[in-house]
Short mmCIF file of C-alpha atoms and ligand atoms in Angstrom, two decimals:
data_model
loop_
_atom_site.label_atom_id
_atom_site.label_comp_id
_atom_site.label_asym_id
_atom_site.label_seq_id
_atom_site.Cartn_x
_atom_site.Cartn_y
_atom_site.Cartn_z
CA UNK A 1253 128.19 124.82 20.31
CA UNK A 1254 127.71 128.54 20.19
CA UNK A 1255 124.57 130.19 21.12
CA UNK A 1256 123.33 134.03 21.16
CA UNK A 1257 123.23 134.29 24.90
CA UNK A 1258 119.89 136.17 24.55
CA UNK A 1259 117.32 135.49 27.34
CA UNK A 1260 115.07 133.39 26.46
CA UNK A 1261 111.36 134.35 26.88
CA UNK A 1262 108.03 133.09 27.51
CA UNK A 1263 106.41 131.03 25.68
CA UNK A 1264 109.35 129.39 24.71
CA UNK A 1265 109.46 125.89 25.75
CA UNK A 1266 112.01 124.66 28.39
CA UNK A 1267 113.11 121.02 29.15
CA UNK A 1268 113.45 119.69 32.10
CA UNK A 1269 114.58 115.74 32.51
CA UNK A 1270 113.01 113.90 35.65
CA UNK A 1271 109.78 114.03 36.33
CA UNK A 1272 109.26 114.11 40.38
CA UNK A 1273 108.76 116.32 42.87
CA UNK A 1274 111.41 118.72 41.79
CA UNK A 1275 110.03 118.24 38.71
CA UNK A 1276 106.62 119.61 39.10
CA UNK A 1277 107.64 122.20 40.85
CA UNK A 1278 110.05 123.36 38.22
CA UNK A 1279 106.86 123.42 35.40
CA UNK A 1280 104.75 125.25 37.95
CA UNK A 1281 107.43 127.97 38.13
CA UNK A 1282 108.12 127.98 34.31
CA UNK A 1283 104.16 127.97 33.69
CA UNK A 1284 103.94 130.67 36.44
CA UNK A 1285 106.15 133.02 34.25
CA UNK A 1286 104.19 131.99 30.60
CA UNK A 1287 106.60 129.04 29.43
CA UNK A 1288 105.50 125.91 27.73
CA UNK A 1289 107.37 122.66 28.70
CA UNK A 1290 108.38 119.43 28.12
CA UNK A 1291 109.12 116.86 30.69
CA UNK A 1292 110.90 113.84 30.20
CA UNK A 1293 111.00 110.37 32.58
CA UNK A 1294 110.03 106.95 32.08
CA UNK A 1295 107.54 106.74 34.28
CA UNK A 1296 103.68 107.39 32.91
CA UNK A 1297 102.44 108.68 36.29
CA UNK A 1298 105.21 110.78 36.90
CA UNK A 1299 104.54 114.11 39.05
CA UNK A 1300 105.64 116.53 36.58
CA UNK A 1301 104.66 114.47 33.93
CA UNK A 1302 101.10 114.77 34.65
CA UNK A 1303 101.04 118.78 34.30
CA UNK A 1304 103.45 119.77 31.89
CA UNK A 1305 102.53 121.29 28.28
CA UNK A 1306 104.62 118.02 26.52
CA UNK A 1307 105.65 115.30 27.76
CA UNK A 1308 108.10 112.05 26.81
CA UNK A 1309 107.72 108.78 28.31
CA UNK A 1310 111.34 106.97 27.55
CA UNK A 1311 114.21 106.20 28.60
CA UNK A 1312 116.94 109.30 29.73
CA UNK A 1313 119.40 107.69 27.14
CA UNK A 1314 116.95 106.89 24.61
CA UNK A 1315 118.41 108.93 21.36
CA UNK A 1316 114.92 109.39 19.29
CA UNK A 1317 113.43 111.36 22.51
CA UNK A 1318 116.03 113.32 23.46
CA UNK A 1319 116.15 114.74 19.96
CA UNK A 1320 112.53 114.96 20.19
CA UNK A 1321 113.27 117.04 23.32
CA UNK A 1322 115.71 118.98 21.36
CA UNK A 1323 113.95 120.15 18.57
CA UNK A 1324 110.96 121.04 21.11
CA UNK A 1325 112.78 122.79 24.04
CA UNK A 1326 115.12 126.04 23.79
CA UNK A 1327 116.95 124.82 27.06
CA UNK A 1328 116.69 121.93 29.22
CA UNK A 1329 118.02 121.47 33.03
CA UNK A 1330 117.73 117.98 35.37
CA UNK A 1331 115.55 117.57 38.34
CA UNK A 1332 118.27 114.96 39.83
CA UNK A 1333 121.68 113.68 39.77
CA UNK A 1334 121.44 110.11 38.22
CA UNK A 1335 120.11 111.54 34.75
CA UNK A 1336 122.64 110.18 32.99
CA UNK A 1337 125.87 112.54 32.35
CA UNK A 1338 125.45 111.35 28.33
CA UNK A 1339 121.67 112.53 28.20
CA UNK A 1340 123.04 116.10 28.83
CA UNK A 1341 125.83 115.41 26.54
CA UNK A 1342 123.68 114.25 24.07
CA UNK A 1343 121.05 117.44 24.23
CA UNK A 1344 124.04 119.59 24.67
CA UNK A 1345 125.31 118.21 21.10
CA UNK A 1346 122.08 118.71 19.41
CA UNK A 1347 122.56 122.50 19.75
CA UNK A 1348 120.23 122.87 22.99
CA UNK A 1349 120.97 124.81 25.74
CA UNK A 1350 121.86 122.53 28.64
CA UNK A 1351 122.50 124.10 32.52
CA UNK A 1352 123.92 122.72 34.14
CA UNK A 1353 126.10 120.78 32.00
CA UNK A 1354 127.16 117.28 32.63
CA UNK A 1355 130.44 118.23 34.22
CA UNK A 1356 128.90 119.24 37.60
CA UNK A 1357 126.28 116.85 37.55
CA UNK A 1358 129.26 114.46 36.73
CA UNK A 1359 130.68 115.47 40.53
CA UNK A 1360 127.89 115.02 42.14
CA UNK A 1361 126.25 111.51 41.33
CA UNK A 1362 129.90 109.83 42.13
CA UNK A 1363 130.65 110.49 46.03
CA UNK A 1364 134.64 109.87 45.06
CA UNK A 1365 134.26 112.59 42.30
CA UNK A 1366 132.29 114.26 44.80
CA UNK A 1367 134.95 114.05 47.32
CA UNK A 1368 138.23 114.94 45.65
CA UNK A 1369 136.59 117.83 44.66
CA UNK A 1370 135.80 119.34 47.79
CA UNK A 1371 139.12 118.34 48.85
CA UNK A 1372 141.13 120.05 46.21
CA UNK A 1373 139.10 122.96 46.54
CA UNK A 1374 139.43 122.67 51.00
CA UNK A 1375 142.57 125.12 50.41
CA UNK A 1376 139.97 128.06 48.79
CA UNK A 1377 137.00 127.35 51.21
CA UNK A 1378 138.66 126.16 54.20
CA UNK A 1379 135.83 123.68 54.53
CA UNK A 1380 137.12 119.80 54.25
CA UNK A 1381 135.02 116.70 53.61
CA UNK A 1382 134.23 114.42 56.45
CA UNK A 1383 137.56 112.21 56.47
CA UNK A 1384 137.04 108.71 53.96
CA UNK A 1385 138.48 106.27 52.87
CA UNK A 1386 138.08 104.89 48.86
CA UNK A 1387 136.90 101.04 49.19
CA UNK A 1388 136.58 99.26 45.45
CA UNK A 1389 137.62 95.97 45.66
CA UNK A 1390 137.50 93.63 48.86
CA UNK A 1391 141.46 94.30 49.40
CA UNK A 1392 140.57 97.84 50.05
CA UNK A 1393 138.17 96.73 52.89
CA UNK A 1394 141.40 95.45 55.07
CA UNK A 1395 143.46 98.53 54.54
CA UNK A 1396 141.37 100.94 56.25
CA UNK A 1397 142.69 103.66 59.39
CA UNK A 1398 141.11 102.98 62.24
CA UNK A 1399 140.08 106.25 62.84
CA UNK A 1400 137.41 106.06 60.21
CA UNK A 1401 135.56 103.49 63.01
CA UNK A 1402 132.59 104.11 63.80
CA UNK A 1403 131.85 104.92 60.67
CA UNK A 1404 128.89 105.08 57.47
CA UNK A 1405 129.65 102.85 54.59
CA UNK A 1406 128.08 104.48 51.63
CA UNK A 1407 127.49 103.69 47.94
CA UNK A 1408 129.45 105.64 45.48
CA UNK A 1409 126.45 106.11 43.27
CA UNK A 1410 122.76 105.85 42.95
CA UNK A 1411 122.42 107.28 46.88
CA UNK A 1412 119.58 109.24 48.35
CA UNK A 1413 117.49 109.85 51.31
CA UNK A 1414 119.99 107.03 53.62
CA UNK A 1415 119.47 105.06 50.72
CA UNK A 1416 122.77 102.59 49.94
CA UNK A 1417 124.37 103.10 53.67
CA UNK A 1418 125.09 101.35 56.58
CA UNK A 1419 126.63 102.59 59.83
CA UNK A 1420 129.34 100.03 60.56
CA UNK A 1421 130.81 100.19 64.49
CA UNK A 1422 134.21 98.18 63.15
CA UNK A 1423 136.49 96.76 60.71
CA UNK A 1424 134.71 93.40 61.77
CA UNK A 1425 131.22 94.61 60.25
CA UNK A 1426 132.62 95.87 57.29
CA UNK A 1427 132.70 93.30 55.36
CA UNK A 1428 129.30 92.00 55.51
CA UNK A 1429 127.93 95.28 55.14
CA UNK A 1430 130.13 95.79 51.74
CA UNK A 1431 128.28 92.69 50.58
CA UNK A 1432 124.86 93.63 51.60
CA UNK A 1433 125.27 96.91 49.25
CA UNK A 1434 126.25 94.45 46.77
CA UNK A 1435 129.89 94.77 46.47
CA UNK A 1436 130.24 98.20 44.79
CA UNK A 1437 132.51 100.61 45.02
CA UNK A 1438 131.71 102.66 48.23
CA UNK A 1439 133.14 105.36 50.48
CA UNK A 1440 133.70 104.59 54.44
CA UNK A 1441 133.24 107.68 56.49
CA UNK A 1442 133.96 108.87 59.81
CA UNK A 1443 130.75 109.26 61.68
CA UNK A 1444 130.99 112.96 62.31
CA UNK A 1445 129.47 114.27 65.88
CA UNK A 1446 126.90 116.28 64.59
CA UNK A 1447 125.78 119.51 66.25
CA UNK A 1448 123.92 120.94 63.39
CA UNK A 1449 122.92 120.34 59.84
CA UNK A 1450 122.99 122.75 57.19
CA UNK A 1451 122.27 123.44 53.70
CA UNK A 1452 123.29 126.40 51.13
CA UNK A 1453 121.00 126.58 48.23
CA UNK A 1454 123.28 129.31 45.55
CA UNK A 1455 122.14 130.42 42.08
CA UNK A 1456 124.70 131.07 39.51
CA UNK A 1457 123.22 132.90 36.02
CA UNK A 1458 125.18 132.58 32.73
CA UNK A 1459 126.53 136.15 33.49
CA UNK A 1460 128.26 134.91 36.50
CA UNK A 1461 125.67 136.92 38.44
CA UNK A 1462 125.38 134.52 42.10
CA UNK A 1463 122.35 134.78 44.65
CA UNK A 1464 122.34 132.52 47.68
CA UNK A 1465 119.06 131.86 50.07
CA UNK A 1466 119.27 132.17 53.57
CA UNK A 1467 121.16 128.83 54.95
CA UNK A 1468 118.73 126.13 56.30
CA UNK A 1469 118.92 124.35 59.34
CA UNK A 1470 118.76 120.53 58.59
CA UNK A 1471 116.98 118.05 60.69
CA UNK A 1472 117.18 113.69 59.24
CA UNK A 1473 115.34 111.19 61.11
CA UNK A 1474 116.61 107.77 59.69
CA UNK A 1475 118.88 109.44 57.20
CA UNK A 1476 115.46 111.45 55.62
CA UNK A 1477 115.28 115.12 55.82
CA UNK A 1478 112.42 115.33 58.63
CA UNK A 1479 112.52 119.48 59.09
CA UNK A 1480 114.17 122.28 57.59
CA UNK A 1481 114.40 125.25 59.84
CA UNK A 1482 114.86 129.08 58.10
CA UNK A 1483 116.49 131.30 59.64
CA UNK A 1484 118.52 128.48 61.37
CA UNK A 1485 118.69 128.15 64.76
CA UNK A 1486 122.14 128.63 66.68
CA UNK A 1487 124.20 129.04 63.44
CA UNK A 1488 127.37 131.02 64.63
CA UNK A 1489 127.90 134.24 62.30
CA UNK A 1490 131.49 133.03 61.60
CA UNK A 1491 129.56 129.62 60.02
CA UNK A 1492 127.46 131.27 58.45
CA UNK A 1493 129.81 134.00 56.55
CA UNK A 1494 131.96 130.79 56.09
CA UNK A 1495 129.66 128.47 54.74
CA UNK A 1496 128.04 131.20 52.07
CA UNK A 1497 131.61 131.62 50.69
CA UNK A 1498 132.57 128.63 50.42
CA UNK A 1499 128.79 127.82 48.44
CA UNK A 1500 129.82 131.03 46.03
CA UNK A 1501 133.64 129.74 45.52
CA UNK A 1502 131.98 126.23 44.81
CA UNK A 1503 129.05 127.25 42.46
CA UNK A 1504 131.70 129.64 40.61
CA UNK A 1505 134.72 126.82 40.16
CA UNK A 1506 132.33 125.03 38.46
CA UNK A 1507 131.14 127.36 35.97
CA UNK A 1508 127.71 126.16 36.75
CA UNK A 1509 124.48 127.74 35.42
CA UNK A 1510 121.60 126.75 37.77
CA UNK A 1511 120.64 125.94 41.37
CA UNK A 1512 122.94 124.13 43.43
CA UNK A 1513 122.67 122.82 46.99
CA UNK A 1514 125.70 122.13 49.30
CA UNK A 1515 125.16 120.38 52.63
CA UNK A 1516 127.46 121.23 55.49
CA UNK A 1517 127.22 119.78 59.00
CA UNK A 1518 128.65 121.62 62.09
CA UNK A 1519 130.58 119.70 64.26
CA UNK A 1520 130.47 119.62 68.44
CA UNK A 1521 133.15 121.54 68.21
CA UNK A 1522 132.17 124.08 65.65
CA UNK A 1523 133.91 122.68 62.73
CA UNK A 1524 132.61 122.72 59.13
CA UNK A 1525 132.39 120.02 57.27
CA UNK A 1526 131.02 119.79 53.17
CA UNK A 1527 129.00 116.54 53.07
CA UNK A 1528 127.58 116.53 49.66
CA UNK A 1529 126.58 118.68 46.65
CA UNK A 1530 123.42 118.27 44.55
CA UNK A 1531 122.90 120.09 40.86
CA UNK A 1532 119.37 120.65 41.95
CA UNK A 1533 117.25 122.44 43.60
CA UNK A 1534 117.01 120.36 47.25
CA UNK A 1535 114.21 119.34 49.31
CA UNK A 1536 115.82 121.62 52.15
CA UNK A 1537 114.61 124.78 49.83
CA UNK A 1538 110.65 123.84 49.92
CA UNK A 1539 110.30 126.35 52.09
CA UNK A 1540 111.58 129.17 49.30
CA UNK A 1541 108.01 128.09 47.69
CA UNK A 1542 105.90 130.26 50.52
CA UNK A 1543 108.95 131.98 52.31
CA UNK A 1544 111.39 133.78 49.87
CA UNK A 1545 110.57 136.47 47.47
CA UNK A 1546 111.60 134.03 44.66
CA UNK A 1547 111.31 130.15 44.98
CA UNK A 1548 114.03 128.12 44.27
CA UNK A 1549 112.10 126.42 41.10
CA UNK A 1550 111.77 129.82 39.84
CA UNK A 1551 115.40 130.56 40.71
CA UNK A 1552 116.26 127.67 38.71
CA UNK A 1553 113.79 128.54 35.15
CA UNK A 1554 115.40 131.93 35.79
CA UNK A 1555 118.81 130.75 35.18
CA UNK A 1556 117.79 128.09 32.15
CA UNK A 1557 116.07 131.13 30.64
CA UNK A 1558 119.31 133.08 31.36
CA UNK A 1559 116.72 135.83 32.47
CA UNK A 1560 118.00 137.79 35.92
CA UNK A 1561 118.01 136.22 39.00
CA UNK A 1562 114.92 136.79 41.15
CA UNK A 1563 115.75 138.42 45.11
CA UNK A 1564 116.27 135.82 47.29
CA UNK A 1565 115.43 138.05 50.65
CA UNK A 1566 113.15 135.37 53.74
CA UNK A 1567 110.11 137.35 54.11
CA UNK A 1568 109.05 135.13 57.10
CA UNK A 1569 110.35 132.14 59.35
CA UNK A 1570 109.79 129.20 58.23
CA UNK A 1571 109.08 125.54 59.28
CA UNK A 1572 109.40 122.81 56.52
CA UNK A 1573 107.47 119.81 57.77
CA UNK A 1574 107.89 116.60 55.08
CA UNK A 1575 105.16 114.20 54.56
CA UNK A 1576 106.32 110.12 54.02
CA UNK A 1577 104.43 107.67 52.36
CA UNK A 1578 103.71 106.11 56.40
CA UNK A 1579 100.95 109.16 57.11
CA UNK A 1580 99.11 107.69 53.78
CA UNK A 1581 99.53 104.42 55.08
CA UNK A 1582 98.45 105.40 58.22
CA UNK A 1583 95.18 107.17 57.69
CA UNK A 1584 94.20 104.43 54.64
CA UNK A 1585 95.40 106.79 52.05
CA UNK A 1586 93.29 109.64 53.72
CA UNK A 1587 95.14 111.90 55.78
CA UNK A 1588 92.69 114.51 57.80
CA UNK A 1589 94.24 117.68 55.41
CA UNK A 1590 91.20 119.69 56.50
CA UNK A 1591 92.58 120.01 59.95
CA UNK A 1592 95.88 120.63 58.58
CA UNK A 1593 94.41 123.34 56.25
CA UNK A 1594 92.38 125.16 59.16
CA UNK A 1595 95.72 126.45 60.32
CA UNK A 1596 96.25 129.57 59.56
CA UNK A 1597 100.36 129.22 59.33
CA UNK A 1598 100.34 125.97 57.03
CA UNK A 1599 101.14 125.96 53.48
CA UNK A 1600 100.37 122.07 51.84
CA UNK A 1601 102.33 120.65 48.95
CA UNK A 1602 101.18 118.00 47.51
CA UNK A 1603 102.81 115.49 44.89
CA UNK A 1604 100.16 113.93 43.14
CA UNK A 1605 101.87 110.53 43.93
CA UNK A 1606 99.86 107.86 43.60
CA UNK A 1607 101.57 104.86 45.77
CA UNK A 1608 102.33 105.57 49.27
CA UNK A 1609 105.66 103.76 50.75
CA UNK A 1610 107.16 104.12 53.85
CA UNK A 1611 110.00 106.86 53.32
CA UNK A 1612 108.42 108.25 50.00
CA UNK A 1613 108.44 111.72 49.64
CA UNK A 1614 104.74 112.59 49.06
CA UNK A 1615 104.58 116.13 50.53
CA UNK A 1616 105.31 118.95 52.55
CA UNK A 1617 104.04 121.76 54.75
CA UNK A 1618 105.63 125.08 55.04
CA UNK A 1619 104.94 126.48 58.17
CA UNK A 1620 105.10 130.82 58.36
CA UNK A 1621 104.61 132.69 61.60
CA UNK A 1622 105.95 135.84 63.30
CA UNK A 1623 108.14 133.76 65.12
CA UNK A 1624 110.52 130.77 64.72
CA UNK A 1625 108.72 129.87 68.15
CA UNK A 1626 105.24 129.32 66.64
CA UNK A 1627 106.20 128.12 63.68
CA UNK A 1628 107.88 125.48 65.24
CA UNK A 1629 104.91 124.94 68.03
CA UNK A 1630 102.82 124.91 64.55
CA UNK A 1631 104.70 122.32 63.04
CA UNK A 1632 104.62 120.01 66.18
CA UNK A 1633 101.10 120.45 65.93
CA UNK A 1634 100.70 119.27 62.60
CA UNK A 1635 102.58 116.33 63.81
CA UNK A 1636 100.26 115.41 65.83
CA UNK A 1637 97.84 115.65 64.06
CA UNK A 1638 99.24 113.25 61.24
CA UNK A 1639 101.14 111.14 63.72
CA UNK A 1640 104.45 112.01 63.05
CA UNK A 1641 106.62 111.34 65.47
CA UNK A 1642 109.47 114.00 66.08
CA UNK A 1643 111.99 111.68 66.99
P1 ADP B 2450 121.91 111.12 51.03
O1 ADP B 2450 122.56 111.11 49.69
O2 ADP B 2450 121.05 109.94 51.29
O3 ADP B 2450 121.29 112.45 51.39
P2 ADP B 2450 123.91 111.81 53.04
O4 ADP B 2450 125.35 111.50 52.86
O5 ADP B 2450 123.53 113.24 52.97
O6 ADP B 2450 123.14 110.89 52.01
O7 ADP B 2450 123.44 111.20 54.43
C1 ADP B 2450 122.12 111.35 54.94
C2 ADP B 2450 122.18 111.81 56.39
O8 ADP B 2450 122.90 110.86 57.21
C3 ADP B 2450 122.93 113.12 56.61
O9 ADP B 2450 122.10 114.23 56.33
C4 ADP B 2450 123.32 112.99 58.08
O10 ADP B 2450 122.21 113.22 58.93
C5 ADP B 2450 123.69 111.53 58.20
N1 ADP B 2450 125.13 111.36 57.90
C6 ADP B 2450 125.66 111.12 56.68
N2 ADP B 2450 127.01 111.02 56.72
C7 ADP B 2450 127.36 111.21 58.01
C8 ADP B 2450 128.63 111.22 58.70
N3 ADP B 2450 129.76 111.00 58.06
N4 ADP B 2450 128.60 111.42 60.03
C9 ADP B 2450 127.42 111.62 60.70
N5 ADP B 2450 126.21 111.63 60.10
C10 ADP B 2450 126.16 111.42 58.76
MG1 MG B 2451 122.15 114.27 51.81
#
């Protein structure tokens, strides 16, 4: 497919398939900067659904409405990782521009994809993938080292937020928790010793131009991203410098146009390790929305429109507090926002979800201050307030 390579300017229409969180926050930024767009997901009530210019309620591999998208959008990008591979294919064939293309997102919706990648490319980046073992058919689950014990069994697809893994102590538990995630092909990891969390969010434009934000300290309670801490906190330089590299080699090797988000842990004793990649922008950049010069939603119609990226520079540290479906539940669908609005620090974000669950991401706060000290003593308050409890 050729195409002219021009930016692409406002009010042009641009596509975007999934229709959460990262959805809506991708039209705000394209409506922020005069685009039209078109959001496609199969659910009615979807986030972005509800506020974008067009929108098409189907199926991600339903032909007629992908051409519909097509003829309506002059680029289209994914909110998440299980859009199918084909739907980009498919737009990508019908003369649209598509970034990324199906090749990365490919990678990073199959952990053993996922994995040999980051392995191949270990040699360049100097950063390995926890160690793992391959486990596809019930022979597999008898020929594993030891040394992957204690260990998380984790689906090779369809995973998120803990989602599809189990922590198994033993060869003994394996098997029953192999069967419990239904007998699908699934990666055994080490469980790492985990001093820190991080997560690169990089840019890459279709002129090969690459931006990174500052790295973002990670914290999960029950395998769901619970904080995310800008600048982060006791980050060696040498990580640092190591891990933005490595993000820049990776976002490069994969010719990828777009935002892309690489999560690294540090190890207790200061290794780093790649954990996974996502062709999105990442729950661990909310904070860019109120903290950075350009968000990463904007960051990402930036690239689409193969306009220049925006300056990625923290203008402020930065607490990122994320609101579950269990502070709905817990306040009868009526959280007390006006005390969480009468401080002065807190930004609210809210999805426009409709059905609270326990572990649904309905929200966030971004919490700004002077200091990482008050933002943090802000965020605890907040907390509080919504009876969160920190761990
Ligand atoms: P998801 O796709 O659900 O984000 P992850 O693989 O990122 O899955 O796992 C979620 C969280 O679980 C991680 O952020 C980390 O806190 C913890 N975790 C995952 N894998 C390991 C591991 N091998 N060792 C220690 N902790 C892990
Ligand atoms: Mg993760």
């Amino acid at each position: 497919m050729t195409h002219s390579f021009q930016p692409i300017f406002p009010p042009a229409c641009l596509g975007i398939l999934g229709g959460g969180q990262l959805g809506r926050f991708f039209v705000q930024a394209a409506q922020d900067l005069g685009f039209t767009v078109c959001v496609l997901d199969p659910d009615s009530q979807s986030p972005a659904g509800q506020i974008s210019h067009h929108r098409i309620i189907a199926d991600y591999l339903d032909e007629k409405s992908l051409k519909k998208m097509a003829h309506l959008c002059s680029a289209v990008s994914t909110e998440f990782e299980n859009v199918p591979a084909l739907a980009l294919d498919f737009l990508h064939q019908q003369g649209v521009y598509v970034a990324p293309l199906s090749n990365a997102v490919s990678i990073a919706q199959d952990r053993f994809a996922e994995k040999a990648f980051l392995s191949k490319l270990a040699a360049k980046t100097g950063i390995e993938p926890v160690p793992y073992a391959m486990i596809t058919n019930e022979h597999d689950l008898s020929a594993l080292p030891m040394h992957l014990f204690p260990g998380i069994l984790k689906t090779a697809r369809l995973g998120y937020d803990g989602k599809g893994q189990f922590v198994v102590a033993s060869q003994a538990d394996l098997k029953n928790a192999w069967v419990s995630l239904g007998n699908v092909p699934c990666v055994l990891e080490k469980k790492m010793p985990l001093a820190l969390e991080v997560s690169a969010i990089v840019t890459r434009g279709f002129d090969d131009h690459v931006a990174i934000f500052p790295l973002a300290e990670n914290v999960h309670k029950e395998g769901i991203l619970h904080l995310s801490i800008v600048p982060a906190r006791s980050l060696s330089p040498e990580a640092m410098v190591q891990i933005e590299k490595a993000a820049k080699f990776i976002v490069r090797e994969l010719q990828y146009v777009g935002v892309l988000c690489i999560e690294f842990f540090i190890l207790t004793d200061g290794t780093v390790v790649a954990n996974e990649i996502a062709p999105r922008p990442h729950n661990s950049g909310h904070h860019t929305l109120d903290s950075c010069l350009t968000s990463q939603f904007e960051q990402q119609v930036r690239a689409l429109a193969r306009l220049p990226l925006g300056d990625t520079r923290l203008t402020s540290s930065v607490v990122m507090l994320n609101l579950l479906g269990e502070v709905w539940l817990r306040f009868e669908n009526s959280p007390p926002w006006d005390h969480i609005l009468e401080m002065p620090s807190a930004r609210l974000h809210l999805y426009g979800k409709h059905a609270p669950k326990i572990g649904r991401k309905m929200g966030h706060i971004n919490f700004l201050a002077d200091s990482m000290d008050l933002a943090m003593q802000d965020a605890q308050q907040a907390m509080q307030i919504l009876g969160i409890v920190a761990d």
